[in-house]
Amino acid sequence: MKKSYKVIVAIAAASLVTSVAVAPANAAGAKQKVCVALDTGGINDKSFNQTSYAGATASKTKGWASSVEYLPAASSSEYGPNIKKFVDKKCTYIIGIGFAVADAIIASAEANPSIKYAIVDHDGLKNFSTKIPNVKGLTFNTNENSFLAGYLAAGYSKSNVVATYGGAPYPTVTIFMDGFAKGVAYYNDIHGKSVKVLGWDPAKPSAGTMVGDFSSTNKALSISQNFELQGADVIFPVAGGLGATTADNSLKSGKSVTIGVDADFHLTAPQYDKVILISVLKGLSESVQAAVKEAYDGKFSNALYVGTLKNKGVGLSPLYSPMKASISPKLLSELNDLQTNVAGGYISAK
């Protein structure tokens, strides 16, 4: 395999143009009222909502927005009403956080063509961008960095059993789980091993382990403990803030380590450093900043933003002590090589 320079991937904003339809544009440099409709889980979820909103507030700091505000959602029934409140408050750019908010965003965008909208983590499969000029989808090929995490998990595991679960069976969740399982399978192929994955089989998605939402801590804890009872010593929760529930269980049980998701758990939940193997990152903050800046520059379009390993829109967190010391130099070298080859298109994570 080709050698890479380092395993740490810096997150940066980048986009791939898939459409060129343009919404009614402000003049370049126009101030924007940016309003953020959160998914369930709260603003301090240590994950998806928090990191995405940080991108909006950074945009204000950088002068691309005159004001920034958000509304939380206790359930999906609040998505539409929250967005309606933003329309009534004359927000100029409304950003929905998460795939689940997409339908409410699209409905509002169709009714309000002069307002700009974005959906963080739109799955990219329903390519609405060719039809709705004032909605921008922000997407991420997280199967790529999850593939790396699966390979690392398989190589790290002492029990030869690893596990993953999701919050809900959205494509933006299952893409992580697919990549993870396929990374484990690739490790098995390369090393002649038989590391088992609990909770997900890409060939049988309907049988995958799901919490059902992103807020039920008791169920997330039960799933994590059940995985440990089946021998899993590495668990990858793709469930937003519920990842902290799994990490807390790992810390208390001493039977497993946890892989963080979306954000770097060392930064959002450093109390779990001893049990965080690595975090699988999305450039959530960076993608929001890129979208707001694009509109500020007078260049808004509905072209999909796609974060990849190649353009550094997805990646892995740094490895922190004491976890780094527990991973063999050989495995780290293999991970370096693998990252280069997946980013270069020589090895497929699909």
Tab-separated table of C-alpha atoms in Angstrom:
chain	number	residue	atom	x	y	z
A	1	MET	CA	0.000	0.000	0.000
A	2	LYS	CA	1.041	3.615	-0.405
A	3	LYS	CA	2.469	5.396	2.612
A	4	SER	CA	0.544	8.319	4.104
A	5	TYR	CA	1.918	11.260	6.012
A	6	LYS	CA	-0.100	10.992	9.212
A	7	VAL	CA	-3.286	9.423	10.536
A	8	ILE	CA	-4.762	12.668	11.819
A	9	VAL	CA	-7.184	14.235	9.357
A	10	ALA	CA	-7.854	17.944	9.644
A	11	ILE	CA	-11.404	18.951	8.895
A	12	ALA	CA	-11.917	21.600	6.261
A	13	ALA	CA	-14.836	22.774	4.184
A	14	ALA	CA	-15.066	21.653	0.585
A	15	SER	CA	-17.817	21.032	-1.915
A	16	LEU	CA	-18.603	19.140	-5.052
A	17	VAL	CA	-20.903	20.867	-7.503
A	18	THR	CA	-23.835	18.690	-8.483
A	19	SER	CA	-26.206	21.463	-9.534
A	20	VAL	CA	-25.971	25.106	-10.434
A	21	ALA	CA	-29.469	26.393	-9.707
A	22	VAL	CA	-29.240	29.631	-7.771
A	23	ALA	CA	-31.739	31.163	-5.359
A	24	PRO	CA	-32.497	34.896	-5.380
A	25	ALA	CA	-29.152	36.260	-4.214
A	26	ASN	CA	-28.194	39.009	-1.839
A	27	ALA	CA	-25.447	41.356	-2.860
A	28	ALA	CA	-22.031	40.150	-1.799
A	29	GLY	CA	-21.299	41.171	1.766
A	30	ALA	CA	-24.948	41.439	2.807
A	31	LYS	CA	-25.533	40.647	6.470
A	32	GLN	CA	-27.630	37.595	7.188
A	33	LYS	CA	-29.974	36.538	9.954
A	34	VAL	CA	-29.062	32.884	10.399
A	35	CYS	CA	-31.567	30.700	12.258
A	36	VAL	CA	-30.856	27.096	13.189
A	37	ALA	CA	-33.588	24.471	13.656
A	38	LEU	CA	-32.131	21.761	15.877
A	39	ASP	CA	-32.907	18.077	15.802
A	40	THR	CA	-33.881	16.345	19.045
A	41	GLY	CA	-31.152	15.932	21.642
A	42	GLY	CA	-30.691	19.567	22.670
A	43	ILE	CA	-28.104	22.248	22.029
A	44	ASN	CA	-25.602	20.686	24.447
A	45	ASP	CA	-25.708	17.181	23.003
A	46	LYS	CA	-21.887	17.065	22.783
A	47	SER	CA	-22.371	15.998	19.196
A	48	PHE	CA	-24.442	16.893	16.161
A	49	ASN	CA	-26.545	19.862	17.262
A	50	GLN	CA	-23.814	21.475	19.313
A	51	THR	CA	-21.103	21.154	16.686
A	52	SER	CA	-23.304	22.345	13.827
A	53	TYR	CA	-24.522	25.352	15.809
A	54	ALA	CA	-20.921	26.186	16.648
A	55	GLY	CA	-20.419	26.643	12.906
A	56	ALA	CA	-23.262	29.158	12.796
A	57	THR	CA	-21.901	31.154	15.731
A	58	ALA	CA	-18.421	31.092	14.177
A	59	SER	CA	-19.958	32.582	11.038
A	60	LYS	CA	-21.228	35.516	13.099
A	61	THR	CA	-17.804	35.966	14.690
A	62	LYS	CA	-16.260	36.092	11.228
A	63	GLY	CA	-18.730	38.718	10.067
A	64	TRP	CA	-20.765	36.587	7.702
A	65	ALA	CA	-23.967	36.825	9.775
A	66	SER	CA	-25.424	39.755	11.699
A	67	SER	CA	-27.247	37.481	14.117
A	68	VAL	CA	-27.550	33.783	14.917
A	69	GLU	CA	-30.185	31.965	16.941
A	70	TYR	CA	-31.615	28.480	17.375
A	71	LEU	CA	-34.720	26.616	18.472
A	72	PRO	CA	-34.578	23.155	20.081
A	73	ALA	CA	-36.983	20.335	19.257
A	74	ALA	CA	-38.261	17.946	21.895
A	75	SER	CA	-39.828	15.782	19.187
A	76	SER	CA	-40.284	15.685	15.434
A	77	SER	CA	-43.648	17.421	15.787
A	78	GLU	CA	-41.771	20.644	16.576
A	79	TYR	CA	-39.674	20.789	13.381
A	80	GLY	CA	-42.318	22.500	11.253
A	81	PRO	CA	-43.504	24.972	13.908
A	82	ASN	CA	-39.930	25.966	14.730
A	83	ILE	CA	-39.174	26.701	11.094
A	84	LYS	CA	-42.432	28.669	10.790
A	85	LYS	CA	-41.321	30.818	13.737
A	86	PHE	CA	-38.082	31.551	11.900
A	87	VAL	CA	-39.985	32.568	8.769
A	88	ASP	CA	-42.158	34.890	10.850
A	89	LYS	CA	-39.021	36.407	12.423
A	90	LYS	CA	-37.723	37.165	8.919
A	91	CYS	CA	-34.668	34.938	9.097
A	92	THR	CA	-32.757	35.130	5.826
A	93	TYR	CA	-30.980	31.754	6.106
A	94	ILE	CA	-32.653	28.829	7.890
A	95	ILE	CA	-30.514	25.780	8.582
A	96	GLY	CA	-32.031	22.445	9.604
A	97	ILE	CA	-29.784	20.167	11.637
A	98	GLY	CA	-30.164	16.559	10.617
A	99	PHE	CA	-31.814	14.380	8.039
A	100	ALA	CA	-35.003	14.156	10.102
A	101	VAL	CA	-35.628	17.898	9.697
A	102	ALA	CA	-35.350	17.715	5.889
A	103	ASP	CA	-39.036	17.364	5.046
A	104	ALA	CA	-39.981	20.394	7.148
A	105	ILE	CA	-37.162	22.448	5.610
A	106	ILE	CA	-38.158	21.507	2.065
A	107	ALA	CA	-41.828	22.321	2.687
A	108	SER	CA	-40.932	25.741	4.062
A	109	ALA	CA	-38.447	26.413	1.258
A	110	GLU	CA	-41.040	25.696	-1.408
A	111	ALA	CA	-43.441	28.092	0.283
A	112	ASN	CA	-40.813	30.805	0.793
A	113	PRO	CA	-38.590	30.977	-2.289
A	114	SER	CA	-36.905	34.238	-1.204
A	115	ILE	CA	-35.417	32.627	1.938
A	116	LYS	CA	-32.273	30.514	1.765
A	117	TYR	CA	-32.196	27.114	3.461
A	118	ALA	CA	-29.687	24.367	4.185
A	119	ILE	CA	-29.972	20.853	5.561
A	120	VAL	CA	-26.999	19.582	7.523
A	121	ASP	CA	-26.528	15.872	6.853
A	122	HIS	CA	-29.016	15.488	4.070
A	123	ASP	CA	-28.507	11.943	2.812
A	124	GLY	CA	-27.843	13.034	-0.758
A	125	LEU	CA	-29.976	10.176	-2.090
A	126	LYS	CA	-33.077	12.260	-2.751
A	127	ASN	CA	-31.405	14.825	-4.943
A	128	PHE	CA	-33.857	17.646	-4.376
A	129	SER	CA	-31.168	20.162	-5.325
A	130	THR	CA	-32.061	20.053	-9.000
A	131	LYS	CA	-35.641	21.028	-8.147
A	132	ILE	CA	-35.485	23.478	-5.227
A	133	PRO	CA	-33.087	26.340	-5.919
A	134	ASN	CA	-33.143	27.804	-2.408
A	135	VAL	CA	-32.154	24.619	-0.490
A	136	LYS	CA	-28.562	23.489	-0.083
A	137	GLY	CA	-27.784	19.959	1.123
A	138	LEU	CA	-24.667	19.400	3.241
A	139	THR	CA	-23.595	15.769	2.967
A	140	PHE	CA	-20.710	13.609	4.125
A	141	ASN	CA	-19.205	10.350	2.861
A	142	THR	CA	-18.818	9.006	6.382
A	143	ASN	CA	-18.558	5.447	5.138
A	144	GLU	CA	-14.946	6.357	4.308
A	145	ASN	CA	-13.713	7.345	7.744
A	146	SER	CA	-15.947	4.730	9.388
A	147	PHE	CA	-14.199	2.131	7.225
A	148	LEU	CA	-10.919	3.237	8.811
A	149	ALA	CA	-12.474	3.063	12.286
A	150	GLY	CA	-13.748	-0.463	11.615
A	151	TYR	CA	-10.276	-1.565	10.548
A	152	LEU	CA	-8.779	0.000	13.689
A	153	ALA	CA	-11.439	-1.581	15.912
A	154	ALA	CA	-10.827	-5.031	14.458
A	155	GLY	CA	-7.084	-4.705	14.944
A	156	TYR	CA	-7.468	-3.367	18.479
A	157	SER	CA	-10.045	-5.907	19.714
A	158	LYS	CA	-8.775	-8.599	22.077
A	159	SER	CA	-12.039	-10.544	22.069
A	160	ASN	CA	-12.455	-10.518	18.269
A	161	VAL	CA	-15.933	-9.056	18.791
A	162	VAL	CA	-16.851	-5.431	18.062
A	163	ALA	CA	-20.249	-3.740	17.838
A	164	THR	CA	-22.196	-0.788	16.507
A	165	TYR	CA	-25.695	0.587	16.954
A	166	GLY	CA	-27.659	3.518	15.560
A	167	GLY	CA	-30.080	6.099	16.870
A	168	ALA	CA	-32.583	5.573	14.062
A	169	PRO	CA	-32.316	3.862	10.649
A	170	TYR	CA	-31.722	7.003	8.609
A	171	PRO	CA	-29.331	6.712	5.656
A	172	THR	CA	-27.120	9.275	7.390
A	173	VAL	CA	-26.793	6.837	10.302
A	174	THR	CA	-26.500	3.559	8.451
A	175	ILE	CA	-23.752	4.893	6.157
A	176	PHE	CA	-21.483	4.996	9.235
A	177	MET	CA	-22.459	1.470	10.213
A	178	ASP	CA	-21.910	0.146	6.685
A	179	GLY	CA	-18.440	1.637	6.546
A	180	PHE	CA	-17.553	0.308	9.985
A	181	ALA	CA	-18.671	-3.241	9.220
A	182	LYS	CA	-16.875	-3.213	5.878
A	183	GLY	CA	-13.693	-1.936	7.524
A	184	VAL	CA	-13.813	-4.879	9.915
A	185	ALA	CA	-14.377	-7.240	6.988
A	186	TYR	CA	-11.400	-5.743	5.174
A	187	TYR	CA	-9.204	-6.278	8.228
A	188	ASN	CA	-10.361	-9.889	8.361
A	189	ASP	CA	-9.530	-10.383	4.679
A	190	ILE	CA	-6.075	-8.853	5.015
A	191	HIS	CA	-5.135	-10.700	8.189
A	192	GLY	CA	-7.058	-13.937	7.834
A	193	LYS	CA	-9.038	-13.146	10.985
A	194	SER	CA	-12.686	-13.534	11.905
A	195	VAL	CA	-13.520	-10.492	14.006
A	196	LYS	CA	-17.297	-10.416	14.462
A	197	VAL	CA	-19.507	-7.328	14.200
A	198	LEU	CA	-22.589	-7.165	16.421
A	199	GLY	CA	-25.451	-4.809	15.649
A	200	TRP	CA	-25.066	-4.424	11.907
A	201	ASP	CA	-24.766	-6.467	8.739
A	202	PRO	CA	-24.767	-4.423	5.497
A	203	ALA	CA	-26.535	-7.322	3.788
A	204	LYS	CA	-29.351	-7.342	6.402
A	205	PRO	CA	-30.042	-3.709	7.333
A	206	SER	CA	-33.514	-4.423	8.694
A	207	ALA	CA	-31.925	-6.500	11.463
A	208	GLY	CA	-29.634	-3.687	12.622
A	209	THR	CA	-29.620	-2.577	16.250
A	210	MET	CA	-31.317	0.813	16.708
A	211	VAL	CA	-32.334	2.837	19.749
A	212	GLY	CA	-35.277	4.322	17.882
A	213	ASP	CA	-34.297	7.919	18.654
A	214	PHE	CA	-31.325	9.989	19.780
A	215	SER	CA	-32.344	10.690	23.354
A	216	SER	CA	-33.276	7.400	25.109
A	217	THR	CA	-30.278	6.957	27.390
A	218	ASN	CA	-31.697	3.913	29.166
A	219	LYS	CA	-32.067	1.988	25.926
A	220	ALA	CA	-28.616	3.057	24.725
A	221	LEU	CA	-27.157	1.840	28.022
A	222	SER	CA	-28.989	-1.466	27.735
A	223	ILE	CA	-27.719	-1.989	24.183
A	224	SER	CA	-24.155	-1.201	25.233
A	225	GLN	CA	-24.259	-3.559	28.179
A	226	ASN	CA	-25.782	-6.316	26.048
A	227	PHE	CA	-22.987	-5.952	23.519
A	228	GLU	CA	-20.451	-6.360	26.323
A	229	LEU	CA	-22.247	-9.487	27.534
A	230	GLN	CA	-21.774	-10.904	24.027
A	231	GLY	CA	-18.057	-10.192	24.198
A	232	ALA	CA	-17.749	-6.864	22.391
A	233	ASP	CA	-14.771	-4.847	23.590
A	234	VAL	CA	-15.133	-1.999	21.045
A	235	ILE	CA	-18.499	-0.242	20.548
A	236	PHE	CA	-19.319	2.346	17.893
A	237	PRO	CA	-22.556	4.234	18.742
A	238	VAL	CA	-23.949	6.221	15.806
A	239	ALA	CA	-26.516	8.013	17.895
A	240	GLY	CA	-25.463	11.581	18.544
A	241	GLY	CA	-25.342	12.422	22.240
A	242	LEU	CA	-26.091	8.821	23.201
A	243	GLY	CA	-22.447	8.111	22.434
A	244	ALA	CA	-21.706	9.633	25.837
A	245	THR	CA	-23.959	7.008	27.430
A	246	THR	CA	-21.921	4.239	25.837
A	247	ALA	CA	-18.635	5.912	26.802
A	248	ASP	CA	-19.826	6.280	30.404
A	249	ASN	CA	-20.681	2.592	30.469
A	250	SER	CA	-17.253	1.715	29.038
A	251	LEU	CA	-15.606	3.781	31.754
A	252	LYS	CA	-17.608	2.157	34.539
A	253	SER	CA	-17.519	-1.429	33.281
A	254	GLY	CA	-13.920	-1.570	32.114
A	255	LYS	CA	-15.042	-4.115	29.526
A	256	SER	CA	-15.040	-2.018	26.357
A	257	VAL	CA	-13.834	1.126	24.631
A	258	THR	CA	-16.009	3.499	22.640
A	259	ILE	CA	-15.575	5.125	19.234
A	260	GLY	CA	-16.885	8.681	19.131
A	261	VAL	CA	-19.051	9.975	16.314
A	262	ASP	CA	-19.526	13.315	14.525
A	263	ALA	CA	-17.376	15.376	16.911
A	264	ASP	CA	-14.056	14.723	18.657
A	265	PHE	CA	-15.065	13.232	22.010
A	266	HIS	CA	-11.767	14.387	23.515
A	267	LEU	CA	-13.008	17.950	23.040
A	268	THR	CA	-16.716	17.475	23.774
A	269	ALA	CA	-16.488	14.857	26.554
A	270	PRO	CA	-12.882	14.702	27.833
A	271	GLN	CA	-13.969	12.865	30.978
A	272	TYR	CA	-14.111	9.735	28.823
A	273	ASP	CA	-10.619	10.013	27.338
A	274	LYS	CA	-9.499	6.751	28.931
A	275	VAL	CA	-12.061	4.773	26.949
A	276	ILE	CA	-12.308	6.661	23.635
A	277	LEU	CA	-10.439	4.672	21.012
A	278	ILE	CA	-10.859	7.378	18.358
A	279	SER	CA	-13.637	9.599	16.973
A	280	VAL	CA	-15.128	9.482	13.479
A	281	LEU	CA	-15.575	13.102	12.435
A	282	LYS	CA	-17.839	15.112	10.204
A	283	GLY	CA	-16.871	18.658	9.376
A	284	LEU	CA	-20.209	19.829	10.745
A	285	SER	CA	-19.087	23.241	11.935
A	286	GLU	CA	-17.000	23.764	8.831
A	287	SER	CA	-19.796	22.803	6.445
A	288	VAL	CA	-22.187	25.280	8.079
A	289	GLN	CA	-19.554	28.002	7.897
A	290	ALA	CA	-18.933	27.247	4.230
A	291	ALA	CA	-22.659	27.480	3.466
A	292	VAL	CA	-23.117	30.775	5.317
A	293	LYS	CA	-20.005	32.295	3.750
A	294	GLU	CA	-21.094	31.227	0.283
A	295	ALA	CA	-24.347	33.142	0.748
A	296	TYR	CA	-22.520	36.113	2.314
A	297	ASP	CA	-20.291	36.243	-0.754
A	298	GLY	CA	-23.371	36.421	-2.975
A	299	LYS	CA	-22.684	32.974	-4.446
A	300	PHE	CA	-25.421	30.839	-2.864
A	301	SER	CA	-26.444	27.827	-4.957
A	302	ASN	CA	-28.182	24.563	-4.270
A	303	ALA	CA	-25.088	22.560	-5.213
A	304	LEU	CA	-24.539	19.739	-2.749
A	305	TYR	CA	-21.653	20.048	-0.346
A	306	VAL	CA	-19.970	16.628	-0.063
A	307	GLY	CA	-17.336	16.025	2.607
A	308	THR	CA	-14.862	13.235	1.805
A	309	LEU	CA	-11.513	11.932	2.985
A	310	LYS	CA	-9.956	13.373	-0.148
A	311	ASN	CA	-11.190	16.904	0.430
A	312	LYS	CA	-10.844	16.497	4.214
A	313	GLY	CA	-14.543	17.029	4.857
A	314	VAL	CA	-14.557	13.827	6.935
A	315	GLY	CA	-11.770	12.281	8.966
A	316	LEU	CA	-10.537	10.767	12.196
A	317	SER	CA	-9.680	12.564	15.403
A	318	PRO	CA	-6.150	12.552	16.753
A	319	LEU	CA	-5.253	9.620	18.988
A	320	TYR	CA	-4.909	10.763	22.586
A	321	SER	CA	-3.037	9.288	25.525
A	322	PRO	CA	-3.422	6.864	27.156
A	323	MET	CA	-5.286	5.159	24.288
A	324	LYS	CA	-2.569	5.869	21.740
A	325	ALA	CA	-0.021	3.907	23.763
A	326	SER	CA	-2.266	0.838	23.691
A	327	ILE	CA	-2.327	0.614	19.879
A	328	SER	CA	0.527	-1.186	18.179
A	329	PRO	CA	2.802	0.795	15.843
A	330	LYS	CA	2.134	-1.826	13.169
A	331	LEU	CA	-1.612	-1.248	13.321
A	332	LEU	CA	-1.123	2.512	13.178
A	333	SER	CA	1.117	2.146	10.134
A	334	GLU	CA	-1.504	0.021	8.415
A	335	LEU	CA	-4.143	2.623	9.249
A	336	ASN	CA	-1.970	5.336	7.728
A	337	ASP	CA	-1.631	3.336	4.528
A	338	LEU	CA	-5.317	2.522	4.423
A	339	GLN	CA	-6.316	6.142	4.826
A	340	THR	CA	-4.170	7.163	1.868
A	341	ASN	CA	-5.549	4.408	-0.318
A	342	VAL	CA	-9.210	5.050	0.528
A	343	ALA	CA	-8.769	8.807	-0.005
A	344	GLY	CA	-7.024	8.122	-3.303
A	345	GLY	CA	-9.740	5.783	-4.534
A	346	TYR	CA	-7.492	2.721	-4.600
A	347	ILE	CA	-9.546	0.929	-1.952
A	348	SER	CA	-13.334	1.296	-1.865
A	349	ALA	CA	-15.191	1.832	1.407
A	350	LYS	CA	-18.530	1.108	-0.263
